[in-house]
Short mmCIF file of C-alpha atoms and ligand atoms in Angstrom, two decimals:
data_model
loop_
_atom_site.label_atom_id
_atom_site.label_comp_id
_atom_site.label_asym_id
_atom_site.label_seq_id
_atom_site.Cartn_x
_atom_site.Cartn_y
_atom_site.Cartn_z
CA UNK L 1 -21.75 4.56 22.10
CA UNK L 2 -23.49 3.62 18.96
CA UNK L 3 -20.99 4.48 16.33
CA UNK L 4 -17.38 5.14 15.78
CA UNK L 5 -15.27 6.70 18.63
CA UNK L 6 -14.74 10.39 18.74
CA UNK L 7 -11.63 11.36 16.78
CA UNK L 8 -11.89 8.35 14.39
CA UNK L 9 -9.85 9.23 11.19
CA UNK L 10 -11.82 9.17 8.02
CA UNK L 11 -10.04 9.77 4.71
CA UNK L 12 -8.65 8.46 1.67
CA UNK L 13 -5.51 7.11 0.50
CA UNK L 14 -3.11 7.36 -2.97
CA UNK L 15 0.23 6.54 -3.89
CA UNK L 16 2.94 8.56 -5.73
CA UNK L 17 3.54 6.35 -8.64
CA UNK L 18 -0.21 5.80 -9.29
CA UNK L 19 -1.50 9.31 -9.24
CA UNK L 20 1.49 11.97 -9.55
CA UNK L 21 2.74 11.72 -13.05
CA UNK L 22 5.06 14.84 -13.70
CA UNK L 23 8.10 12.21 -13.96
CA UNK L 24 10.48 14.54 -15.50
CA UNK L 25 9.44 17.64 -13.63
CA UNK L 26 11.17 19.05 -10.44
CA UNK L 27 14.55 17.53 -10.95
CA UNK L 28 13.00 14.15 -10.34
CA UNK L 29 15.12 11.05 -11.05
CA UNK L 30 13.93 7.98 -12.81
CA UNK L 31 12.17 5.02 -10.86
CA UNK L 32 11.35 1.58 -11.24
CA UNK L 33 7.79 2.41 -11.92
CA UNK L 34 8.36 4.60 -14.74
CA UNK L 35 9.40 1.42 -16.65
CA UNK L 36 6.42 -0.79 -15.76
CA UNK L 37 4.29 -0.97 -18.87
CA UNK L 38 0.51 -0.87 -18.82
CA UNK L 39 -0.33 -3.99 -20.74
CA UNK L 40 0.62 -7.53 -21.33
CA UNK L 41 4.17 -7.51 -20.06
CA UNK L 42 3.12 -5.64 -16.86
CA UNK L 43 3.04 -8.66 -14.54
CA UNK L 44 6.24 -10.24 -15.97
CA UNK L 45 7.95 -6.88 -15.32
CA UNK L 46 6.47 -6.29 -11.78
CA UNK L 47 7.09 -9.58 -10.76
CA UNK L 48 10.81 -9.50 -11.83
CA UNK L 49 10.72 -12.01 -14.38
CA UNK L 50 11.23 -9.69 -17.21
CA UNK L 51 13.96 -6.99 -17.33
CA UNK L 52 12.45 -3.64 -18.51
CA UNK L 53 15.58 -3.35 -20.89
CA UNK L 54 13.74 -5.92 -23.06
CA UNK L 55 10.71 -4.12 -23.67
CA UNK L 56 9.81 -2.58 -26.94
CA UNK L 57 10.46 1.12 -27.64
CA UNK L 58 6.84 1.82 -28.07
CA UNK L 59 5.39 0.51 -24.69
CA UNK L 60 3.23 2.85 -22.67
CA UNK L 61 4.23 3.51 -19.19
CA UNK L 62 1.29 4.71 -17.28
CA UNK L 63 3.06 6.04 -14.17
CA UNK L 64 4.73 8.77 -16.06
CA UNK L 65 1.49 10.58 -16.54
CA UNK L 66 -1.10 8.95 -14.12
CA UNK L 67 -3.70 11.42 -13.24
CA UNK L 68 -1.21 14.29 -13.20
CA UNK L 69 -1.82 15.12 -9.64
CA UNK L 70 1.54 16.80 -9.85
CA UNK L 71 -0.25 19.74 -11.19
CA UNK L 72 -3.81 19.16 -9.78
CA UNK L 73 -2.90 18.50 -6.18
CA UNK L 74 -4.37 21.65 -4.79
CA UNK L 75 -7.71 21.28 -6.51
CA UNK L 76 -7.76 17.37 -5.51
CA UNK L 77 -7.06 18.16 -1.82
CA UNK L 78 -9.79 20.76 -1.84
CA UNK L 79 -12.21 18.09 -2.94
CA UNK L 80 -10.99 15.83 -0.23
CA UNK L 81 -11.59 18.66 2.22
CA UNK L 82 -15.13 19.05 0.77
CA UNK L 83 -15.83 15.59 1.58
CA UNK L 84 -14.76 16.32 4.94
CA UNK L 85 -11.50 14.07 5.08
CA UNK L 86 -9.79 14.14 8.35
CA UNK L 87 -6.72 12.28 7.05
CA UNK L 88 -5.09 11.81 3.43
CA UNK L 89 -2.64 9.01 3.15
CA UNK L 90 -0.22 9.64 0.18
CA UNK L 91 3.34 8.44 -0.51
CA UNK L 92 6.72 10.09 -1.18
CA UNK L 93 8.45 9.30 -4.62
CA UNK L 94 11.98 8.56 -3.54
CA UNK L 95 13.51 9.84 -6.72
CA UNK L 96 11.93 13.29 -6.27
CA UNK L 97 13.92 13.75 -2.92
CA UNK L 98 16.95 11.86 -3.89
CA UNK L 99 16.94 11.48 -7.75
CA UNK L 100 19.75 8.90 -7.90
CA UNK L 101 19.06 7.70 -4.24
CA UNK L 102 22.68 7.72 -3.10
CA UNK L 103 23.24 11.38 -3.06
CA UNK L 104 24.23 13.24 0.36
CA UNK L 105 21.97 16.03 -0.22
CA UNK L 106 18.24 16.21 -1.10
CA UNK L 107 16.53 17.67 -4.03
CA UNK L 108 15.00 20.99 -2.78
CA UNK L 109 12.26 21.11 -5.43
CA UNK L 110 10.99 17.58 -4.43
CA UNK L 111 10.86 18.67 -0.59
CA UNK L 112 9.08 21.78 -1.56
CA UNK L 113 6.42 19.90 -3.38
CA UNK L 114 5.60 17.43 -0.58
CA UNK L 115 5.89 20.49 1.77
CA UNK L 116 3.18 22.27 -0.22
CA UNK L 117 1.00 18.99 -0.30
CA UNK L 118 1.19 18.74 3.65
CA UNK L 119 0.64 22.55 4.19
CA UNK L 120 -2.41 22.46 1.99
CA UNK L 121 -3.69 19.45 3.82
CA UNK L 122 -3.22 21.20 7.17
CA UNK L 123 -4.94 24.36 5.90
CA UNK L 124 -8.09 22.15 5.85
CA UNK L 125 -7.43 20.43 9.05
CA UNK L 126 -6.47 17.20 7.37
CA UNK L 127 -3.92 14.96 8.98
CA UNK L 128 -1.19 13.68 6.42
CA UNK L 129 -0.54 10.10 6.74
CA UNK L 130 2.74 9.49 4.90
CA UNK L 131 3.75 6.20 3.26
CA UNK L 132 7.63 6.71 3.00
CA UNK L 133 7.99 4.04 0.33
CA UNK L 134 4.95 2.70 -1.86
CA UNK L 135 6.19 0.68 -4.68
CA UNK L 136 9.03 3.06 -6.14
CA UNK L 137 12.71 3.02 -6.12
CA UNK L 138 15.38 5.10 -8.01
CA UNK L 139 16.69 3.43 -11.03
CA UNK L 140 19.99 4.19 -10.16
CA UNK L 141 19.86 2.31 -7.06
CA UNK L 142 18.56 -0.87 -9.08
CA UNK L 143 21.45 -0.52 -11.71
CA UNK L 144 24.23 0.15 -9.09
CA UNK L 145 23.50 -1.71 -6.03
CA UNK L 146 20.91 -4.24 -7.42
CA UNK L 147 18.21 -2.69 -5.15
CA UNK L 148 17.01 -4.27 -1.93
CA UNK L 149 19.28 -7.33 -2.35
CA UNK L 150 22.11 -4.99 -1.11
CA UNK L 151 22.34 -3.92 2.58
CA UNK L 152 23.46 -0.62 1.43
CA UNK L 153 20.03 0.17 0.64
CA UNK L 154 19.35 0.49 4.47
CA UNK L 155 21.54 3.67 4.52
CA UNK L 156 20.14 5.34 1.50
CA UNK L 157 16.49 4.61 2.78
CA UNK L 158 17.50 6.03 6.27
CA UNK L 159 18.76 9.24 4.80
CA UNK L 160 15.34 9.55 2.99
CA UNK L 161 13.80 9.07 6.23
CA UNK L 162 15.79 11.47 8.44
CA UNK L 163 15.31 14.14 5.57
CA UNK L 164 11.46 13.62 5.66
CA UNK L 165 11.34 13.35 9.60
CA UNK L 166 13.47 16.50 9.95
CA UNK L 167 11.88 18.66 7.56
CA UNK L 168 8.21 17.85 8.30
CA UNK L 169 8.66 17.75 11.96
CA UNK L 170 5.60 19.51 13.69
CA UNK L 171 3.51 19.11 10.64
CA UNK L 172 3.02 15.30 10.38
CA UNK L 173 2.27 12.67 12.98
CA UNK L 174 1.64 9.40 11.09
CA UNK L 175 4.29 7.59 9.00
CA UNK L 176 4.20 4.35 7.21
CA UNK L 177 7.56 2.65 6.58
CA UNK L 178 6.84 0.36 3.53
CA UNK L 179 3.51 -0.18 1.74
CA UNK L 180 2.55 -3.82 1.71
CA UNK L 181 5.76 -5.04 2.85
CA UNK L 182 4.65 -8.62 1.98
CA UNK L 183 4.07 -7.78 -1.62
CA UNK L 184 8.02 -8.17 -2.06
CA UNK L 185 7.30 -11.97 -2.37
CA UNK L 186 4.72 -11.49 -5.14
CA UNK L 187 5.86 -8.35 -7.10
CA UNK L 188 9.46 -8.06 -6.37
CA UNK L 189 10.52 -5.61 -9.03
CA UNK L 190 7.45 -3.27 -8.43
CA UNK L 191 7.82 -3.54 -4.69
CA UNK L 192 11.61 -3.69 -4.26
CA UNK L 193 13.24 -3.07 -7.55
CA UNK L 194 14.38 -6.83 -7.86
CA UNK L 195 15.00 -8.25 -11.16
CA UNK L 196 15.57 -12.10 -10.84
CA UNK L 197 18.33 -13.63 -12.97
CA UNK L 198 17.69 -17.21 -14.43
CA UNK L 199 20.27 -18.71 -12.07
CA UNK L 200 18.97 -16.99 -9.06
CA UNK L 201 16.71 -18.47 -6.35
CA UNK L 202 13.70 -16.07 -6.35
CA UNK L 203 12.53 -17.09 -3.11
CA UNK L 204 15.90 -16.64 -1.46
CA UNK L 205 16.52 -13.13 -3.17
CA UNK L 206 12.86 -11.91 -1.89
CA UNK L 207 13.54 -13.05 1.75
CA UNK L 208 17.04 -11.45 1.71
CA UNK L 209 15.67 -8.10 0.25
CA UNK L 210 12.84 -8.37 2.79
CA UNK L 211 15.44 -8.73 5.74
CA UNK L 212 16.91 -5.53 4.65
CA UNK L 213 13.67 -3.74 4.35
CA UNK L 214 12.81 -5.00 7.79
CA UNK L 215 15.94 -3.71 9.28
CA UNK L 216 15.32 -0.49 7.57
CA UNK L 217 11.91 -0.14 8.80
CA UNK L 218 13.25 -0.87 12.58
CA UNK L 219 15.90 1.71 12.09
CA UNK L 220 13.38 4.08 10.86
CA UNK L 221 11.02 3.74 13.79
CA UNK L 222 14.05 4.47 16.19
CA UNK L 223 15.07 7.49 14.33
CA UNK L 224 11.44 8.87 14.08
CA UNK L 225 11.08 8.56 17.88
CA UNK L 226 14.58 10.24 18.33
CA UNK L 227 13.60 13.11 16.06
CA UNK L 228 10.16 13.66 17.36
CA UNK L 229 8.72 11.72 20.28
CA UNK L 230 5.20 12.42 18.97
CA UNK L 231 5.74 10.60 15.81
CA UNK L 232 3.76 7.41 15.36
CA UNK L 233 5.23 4.90 12.76
CA UNK L 234 3.42 2.04 11.50
CA UNK L 235 3.96 -1.30 9.66
CA UNK L 236 1.63 -1.85 6.49
CA UNK L 237 0.41 -5.41 5.47
CA UNK L 238 -1.62 -6.67 2.48
CA UNK L 239 -3.94 -8.44 4.81
CA UNK L 240 -7.07 -10.58 4.29
CA UNK L 241 -7.26 -13.80 6.45
CA UNK L 242 -7.12 -17.39 4.71
CA UNK L 243 -10.04 -19.60 5.36
CA UNK L 244 -9.58 -23.46 5.40
CA UNK L 245 -11.47 -24.76 2.52
CA UNK L 246 -13.10 -27.20 4.70
CA UNK L 247 -12.91 -28.52 8.46
CA UNK L 248 -10.44 -31.24 7.42
CA UNK L 249 -7.48 -30.47 9.98
CA UNK L 250 -5.13 -30.55 6.83
CA UNK L 251 -7.05 -27.62 5.38
CA UNK L 252 -6.95 -25.86 8.54
CA UNK L 253 -3.07 -26.35 9.10
CA UNK L 254 -2.82 -25.11 5.34
CA UNK L 255 -4.67 -22.03 6.17
CA UNK L 256 -2.38 -21.35 9.17
CA UNK L 257 0.59 -21.78 6.95
CA UNK L 258 -0.77 -19.38 4.33
CA UNK L 259 -1.61 -16.79 6.84
CA UNK L 260 1.99 -16.92 8.19
CA UNK L 261 3.32 -15.85 4.86
CA UNK L 262 1.95 -12.48 5.62
CA UNK L 263 2.16 -12.34 9.41
CA UNK L 264 5.85 -13.08 8.93
CA UNK L 265 6.55 -9.47 8.22
CA UNK L 266 4.20 -7.76 10.73
CA UNK L 267 5.27 -10.29 13.49
CA UNK L 268 8.68 -9.07 13.29
CA UNK L 269 7.82 -5.24 12.84
CA UNK L 270 5.45 -5.48 15.88
CA UNK L 271 7.43 -7.79 18.17
CA UNK L 272 11.02 -7.14 17.11
CA UNK L 273 12.20 -10.47 16.45
CA UNK L 274 11.80 -13.31 13.83
CA UNK L 275 9.16 -15.86 15.05
CA UNK L 276 10.19 -19.40 15.49
CA UNK L 277 7.96 -20.57 12.45
CA UNK L 278 9.79 -18.11 10.21
CA UNK L 279 13.20 -19.48 11.41
CA UNK L 280 12.18 -22.87 10.74
CA UNK L 281 10.70 -21.92 7.20
CA UNK L 282 14.22 -20.30 6.31
CA UNK L 283 16.04 -23.32 7.54
CA UNK L 284 13.85 -25.96 5.85
CA UNK L 285 14.34 -23.95 2.59
CA UNK L 286 18.12 -23.54 2.81
CA UNK L 287 17.83 -19.71 2.94
CA UNK L 288 20.52 -17.92 4.80
CA UNK L 289 19.66 -14.40 5.71
CA UNK L 290 22.93 -13.78 7.66
CA UNK L 291 21.16 -12.36 10.61
CA UNK L 292 23.75 -10.79 12.95
CA UNK L 293 23.56 -10.04 16.61
CA UNK L 294 23.56 -6.35 15.73
CA UNK L 295 20.59 -7.17 13.32
CA UNK L 296 18.74 -8.76 16.28
CA UNK L 297 19.37 -5.64 18.49
CA UNK L 298 18.08 -3.34 15.52
CA UNK L 299 14.88 -5.24 15.29
CA UNK L 300 14.18 -5.29 18.88
CA UNK L 301 14.60 -1.59 19.04
CA UNK L 302 12.27 -0.60 16.12
CA UNK L 303 8.84 -2.02 17.15
CA UNK L 304 6.21 -0.09 15.30
CA UNK L 305 3.48 2.09 17.16
CA UNK L 306 0.58 0.88 15.14
CA UNK L 307 -0.50 -1.79 12.43
CA UNK L 308 -1.85 -0.60 9.20
CA UNK L 309 -3.02 -2.84 6.39
CA UNK L 310 -4.99 -3.04 3.12
CA UNK L 311 -8.03 -5.22 2.85
CA UNK L 312 -9.60 -6.20 -0.42
CA UNK L 313 -10.55 -9.76 0.14
CA UNK L 314 -10.19 -12.94 2.17
CA UNK L 315 -8.53 -16.17 0.62
CA UNK L 316 -9.09 -20.05 0.87
CA UNK L 317 -6.57 -22.55 1.49
CA UNK L 318 -6.74 -26.35 1.01
CA UNK L 319 -4.24 -29.19 1.36
CA UNK L 320 -5.81 -30.86 -1.78
CA UNK L 321 -3.45 -30.23 -4.64
CA UNK L 322 -6.33 -30.83 -7.09
CA UNK L 323 -8.02 -27.64 -6.05
CA UNK L 324 -6.73 -24.76 -8.18
CA UNK L 325 -6.33 -21.31 -6.90
CA UNK L 326 -8.42 -20.01 -9.68
CA UNK L 327 -9.84 -16.79 -8.03
CA UNK L 328 -8.09 -13.55 -7.99
CA UNK L 329 -7.66 -11.13 -5.04
CA UNK L 330 -5.18 -8.52 -5.01
CA UNK L 331 -2.19 -10.24 -6.69
CA UNK L 332 -2.53 -13.32 -4.51
CA UNK L 333 -4.17 -16.29 -6.19
CA UNK L 334 -6.63 -18.22 -4.12
CA UNK L 335 -9.02 -20.87 -4.26
CA UNK L 336 -12.67 -19.46 -5.12
CA UNK L 337 -15.05 -19.10 -2.14
CA UNK L 338 -18.44 -20.17 -3.30
CA UNK L 339 -20.29 -18.04 -0.72
CA UNK L 340 -18.76 -14.75 -2.03
CA UNK L 341 -19.49 -12.55 -5.12
CA UNK L 342 -16.72 -10.82 -7.01
CA UNK L 343 -15.68 -7.62 -8.64
CA UNK L 344 -15.51 -7.07 -12.34
CA UNK L 345 -11.85 -7.96 -11.92
CA UNK L 346 -12.63 -11.08 -10.02
CA UNK L 347 -11.54 -10.02 -6.67
CA UNK L 348 -14.03 -11.56 -4.11
CA UNK L 349 -16.09 -9.45 -1.98
CA UNK L 350 -16.17 -10.14 1.73
CA UNK L 351 -17.14 -7.38 4.33
CA UNK L 352 -17.21 -9.89 7.00
CA UNK L 353 -13.87 -11.04 6.27
CA UNK L 354 -12.71 -7.56 7.04
CA UNK L 355 -14.14 -7.96 10.78
CA UNK L 356 -12.50 -11.27 10.67
CA UNK L 357 -9.10 -9.71 9.76
CA UNK L 358 -9.59 -6.86 12.19
CA UNK L 359 -9.97 -9.33 15.01
CA UNK L 360 -7.07 -11.54 14.00
CA UNK L 361 -4.70 -8.73 13.79
CA UNK L 362 -5.87 -7.05 17.02
CA UNK L 363 -5.89 -10.54 18.95
CA UNK L 364 -2.38 -10.99 17.58
CA UNK L 365 -0.70 -7.69 18.18
CA UNK L 366 -2.91 -5.44 20.67
CA UNK L 367 -1.90 -2.26 18.74
CA UNK L 368 -3.96 0.51 17.50
CA UNK L 369 -5.12 -0.47 13.82
CA UNK L 370 -5.82 1.64 10.81
CA UNK L 371 -7.20 0.53 7.49
CA UNK L 372 -5.18 2.30 5.01
CA UNK L 373 -6.66 0.53 1.80
CA UNK L 374 -9.97 -0.67 1.04
CA UNK L 375 -12.26 -0.30 -2.14
CA UNK L 376 -13.77 -1.54 -5.14
CA UNK L 377 -12.17 -1.26 -8.51
CA UNK L 378 -14.94 -0.73 -11.24
CA UNK L 379 -15.75 0.66 -14.51
CA UNK L 380 -17.44 3.91 -14.02
CA UNK L 381 -19.57 5.35 -16.67
CA UNK L 382 -19.60 9.33 -17.15
CA UNK L 383 -23.04 10.26 -18.33
CA UNK L 384 -23.89 13.80 -18.74
CA UNK L 385 -21.19 14.74 -16.18
CA UNK L 386 -22.51 12.19 -13.72
CA UNK L 387 -21.30 8.92 -12.36
CA UNK L 388 -24.04 6.77 -10.47
CA UNK L 389 -21.72 4.32 -8.72
CA UNK L 390 -24.17 2.78 -6.14
CA UNK L 391 -22.03 -0.45 -6.54
CA UNK L 392 -19.19 1.31 -4.86
CA UNK L 393 -21.42 2.76 -2.30
CA UNK L 394 -22.88 -0.61 -1.41
CA UNK L 395 -19.30 -2.06 -1.19
CA UNK L 396 -17.88 0.50 1.21
CA UNK L 397 -21.29 0.70 3.29
CA UNK L 398 -20.76 -3.14 3.99
CA UNK L 399 -17.17 -2.71 4.90
CA UNK L 400 -17.74 0.10 7.09
CA UNK L 401 -20.60 -1.82 8.90
CA UNK L 402 -17.99 -4.69 9.33
CA UNK L 403 -15.54 -2.04 10.92
CA UNK L 404 -18.23 -0.79 13.15
CA UNK L 405 -19.14 -4.33 14.38
CA UNK L 406 -15.37 -4.99 15.03
CA UNK L 407 -15.14 -1.87 17.33
CA UNK L 408 -18.55 -2.02 18.99
CA UNK L 409 -18.88 -5.63 19.33
CA UNK L 410 -15.42 -7.08 19.46
CA UNK L 411 -13.62 -4.09 21.05
CA UNK L 412 -10.99 -3.88 18.22
CA UNK L 413 -8.95 -0.66 18.70
CA UNK L 414 -9.41 0.74 15.07
CA UNK L 415 -8.30 4.48 14.80
CA UNK L 416 -8.69 5.30 11.09
CA UNK L 417 -9.96 4.33 7.52
CA UNK L 418 -8.65 5.52 4.35
CA UNK L 419 -10.32 4.32 1.36
CA UNK L 420 -8.15 3.13 -1.58
CA UNK L 421 -7.85 5.41 -4.63
CA UNK L 422 -10.21 8.28 -3.16
CA UNK L 423 -9.46 9.82 -6.59
CA UNK L 424 -9.25 7.47 -9.70
CA UNK L 425 -5.72 6.39 -10.35
CA UNK L 426 -3.60 3.82 -12.28
CA UNK L 427 -4.25 0.33 -11.09
CA UNK L 428 -1.19 -1.16 -9.53
CA UNK L 429 -1.69 -4.80 -10.85
CA UNK L 430 -2.90 -3.97 -14.28
CA UNK L 431 -1.92 -0.63 -15.10
CA UNK L 432 -5.44 0.32 -16.31
CA UNK L 433 -7.14 3.53 -15.79
CA UNK L 434 -10.38 1.90 -16.38
CA UNK L 435 -10.17 0.09 -12.91
CA UNK L 436 -11.40 3.03 -10.94
CA UNK L 437 -11.83 3.24 -7.10
CA UNK L 438 -12.32 6.90 -6.59
CA UNK L 439 -15.13 9.30 -5.23
CA UNK L 440 -13.83 11.50 -7.80
CA UNK L 441 -13.66 10.47 -11.36
CA UNK L 442 -10.74 11.69 -13.78
CA UNK L 443 -11.24 12.13 -17.32
CA UNK L 444 -8.42 10.10 -18.54
CA UNK L 445 -8.19 6.98 -20.89
CA UNK L 446 -6.12 3.99 -21.11
CA UNK L 447 -3.60 5.74 -23.20
CA UNK L 448 -3.12 8.72 -20.86
CA UNK L 449 -5.36 11.07 -22.96
CA UNK L 450 -8.04 13.14 -21.73
CA UNK L 451 -8.94 16.42 -20.21
CA UNK L 452 -8.02 15.26 -16.59
CA UNK L 453 -10.95 17.17 -15.51
CA UNK L 454 -12.23 16.02 -11.99
CA UNK L 455 -15.89 14.93 -11.59
CA UNK L 456 -17.77 14.09 -8.27
CA UNK L 457 -19.28 10.91 -8.37
CA UNK L 458 -22.56 9.97 -6.36
CA UNK L 459 -20.24 8.27 -4.01
CA UNK L 460 -18.62 11.63 -3.12
CA UNK L 461 -21.89 12.89 -1.38
CA UNK L 462 -22.53 9.67 0.24
CA UNK L 463 -18.83 9.59 1.94
CA UNK L 464 -19.31 13.24 2.86
CA UNK L 465 -22.45 12.21 4.84
CA UNK L 466 -20.56 9.21 6.25
CA UNK L 467 -17.81 11.25 7.68
CA UNK L 468 -20.19 14.12 8.89
CA UNK L 469 -22.11 11.70 10.85
CA UNK L 470 -19.00 9.69 12.11
CA UNK L 471 -20.20 6.55 10.59
CA UNK L 472 -23.79 6.87 11.91
CA UNK L 473 -25.38 7.18 8.57
CA UNK L 474 -24.38 4.64 6.07
C1 BG6 D 501 -2.74 -2.58 -3.14
C2 BG6 D 501 -1.49 -1.49 -3.35
O1 BG6 D 501 -1.93 -3.68 -3.36
O2 BG6 D 501 -3.76 -2.67 -3.86
C3 BG6 D 501 -2.07 -0.27 -4.43
O3 BG6 D 501 -0.89 -1.10 -2.27
C4 BG6 D 501 -3.17 -1.03 -5.38
O4 BG6 D 501 -1.12 0.34 -4.84
C5 BG6 D 501 -4.18 -1.50 -4.74
O5 BG6 D 501 -3.42 0.15 -6.43
C6 BG6 D 501 -5.25 -2.02 -5.66
O6 BG6 D 501 -4.88 -2.89 -6.48
P1 BG6 D 501 -4.92 -2.66 -8.13
O7 BG6 D 501 -4.14 -3.75 -8.79
O8 BG6 D 501 -6.58 -2.66 -8.29
O9 BG6 D 501 -4.64 -1.23 -8.35
#
């Protein structure tokens, strides 16, 4: 075998809050993401330090319009099919299905909307890969229950899962319980609806909410298998290994500890129990999660079937407090790696780091892996209807080569690849439209103005050929 295994799933990924728009349509309820502004206050709100109630009236909220996929999805999925997608990863907006979040019965308009997306995919033989929760939560659940800090959220989330698993039985095989579950430590409002009060211990609050999400995830896995034994349910991690800054053992130990901040989540979701280093961390930080005996049983019965992750960059860790984390990479600050170049947004580019991460995850878990996000955010120029995005092609080519090496040289069981933002969408960290990842350009600007017309970039044809050759022609 000189290339990817037969049946390897090629495709792309999006998230409801970054592409759908249509925020008042189809009886949808309001979500946290509808109140995350685009510009200077975005990080403060997303990280839970600024309550959206304190924002000015004239703030612009990009998720409300996004790329208006709510009205363009048929055209968009047709373009994905033209590229040859075999899988399309998208997420469900919780407040489209349960507008408040705590109702007994779901909103039929929302279910019909996603059912049509699924049916459209299936008509092109595209496998839907559904993220049940990708950075959104009904506002009512935040206001009334305090979001994921409250155990009651587990029940509301399970109701959402049961509704989806039942309604889409026979049409969908792959599910992801939470997008980048470790993001709760960095963007608690965006990831889990948490606003942190000045007198609250942010770290404790985040780990408590994470415990509730981990229980919800485990229960969802069990429920999915009960409803359809063919369902495959995965966890999803913002991944990317931490390198020691030097061979000084102190740096090596520091890198192990930094990696554990992320493994903490997947270790529990894959193995079904809190690892010993996690219990020690909680104890040393005086964090009590009140883990009950019943909780332990729930976690042990809800181990995931596959491990999915996003990969944008590696990181660097050092024990030297004088070394500043001055480089960006997703929202995790890291020490700059002098051996790597960076994107226009300062995210360091490390294709070999993807092979390293694939190996680390496979060695650790021995579960099938899916890369559900990877890509280059860049400014594209539309000239006479064309976009020559060779920089994106180069980025993706190098990362796909690293995947190929991980499969062919290292024997990693990688079963699929969905590039991030296969169609341009709103950036999660910055709220910008100009940070584009897509094979398809969307004519919209920073203020949500434009024709919303779709254009194929040069990378569109390139990816089409990659898929047609099953990764042989890069
Ligand atoms: C991941 C998220 O963190 O990175 C996506 O799951 C996000 O939602 C992606 O869009 C890229 O980040 P950004 O900030 O460039 O949009």
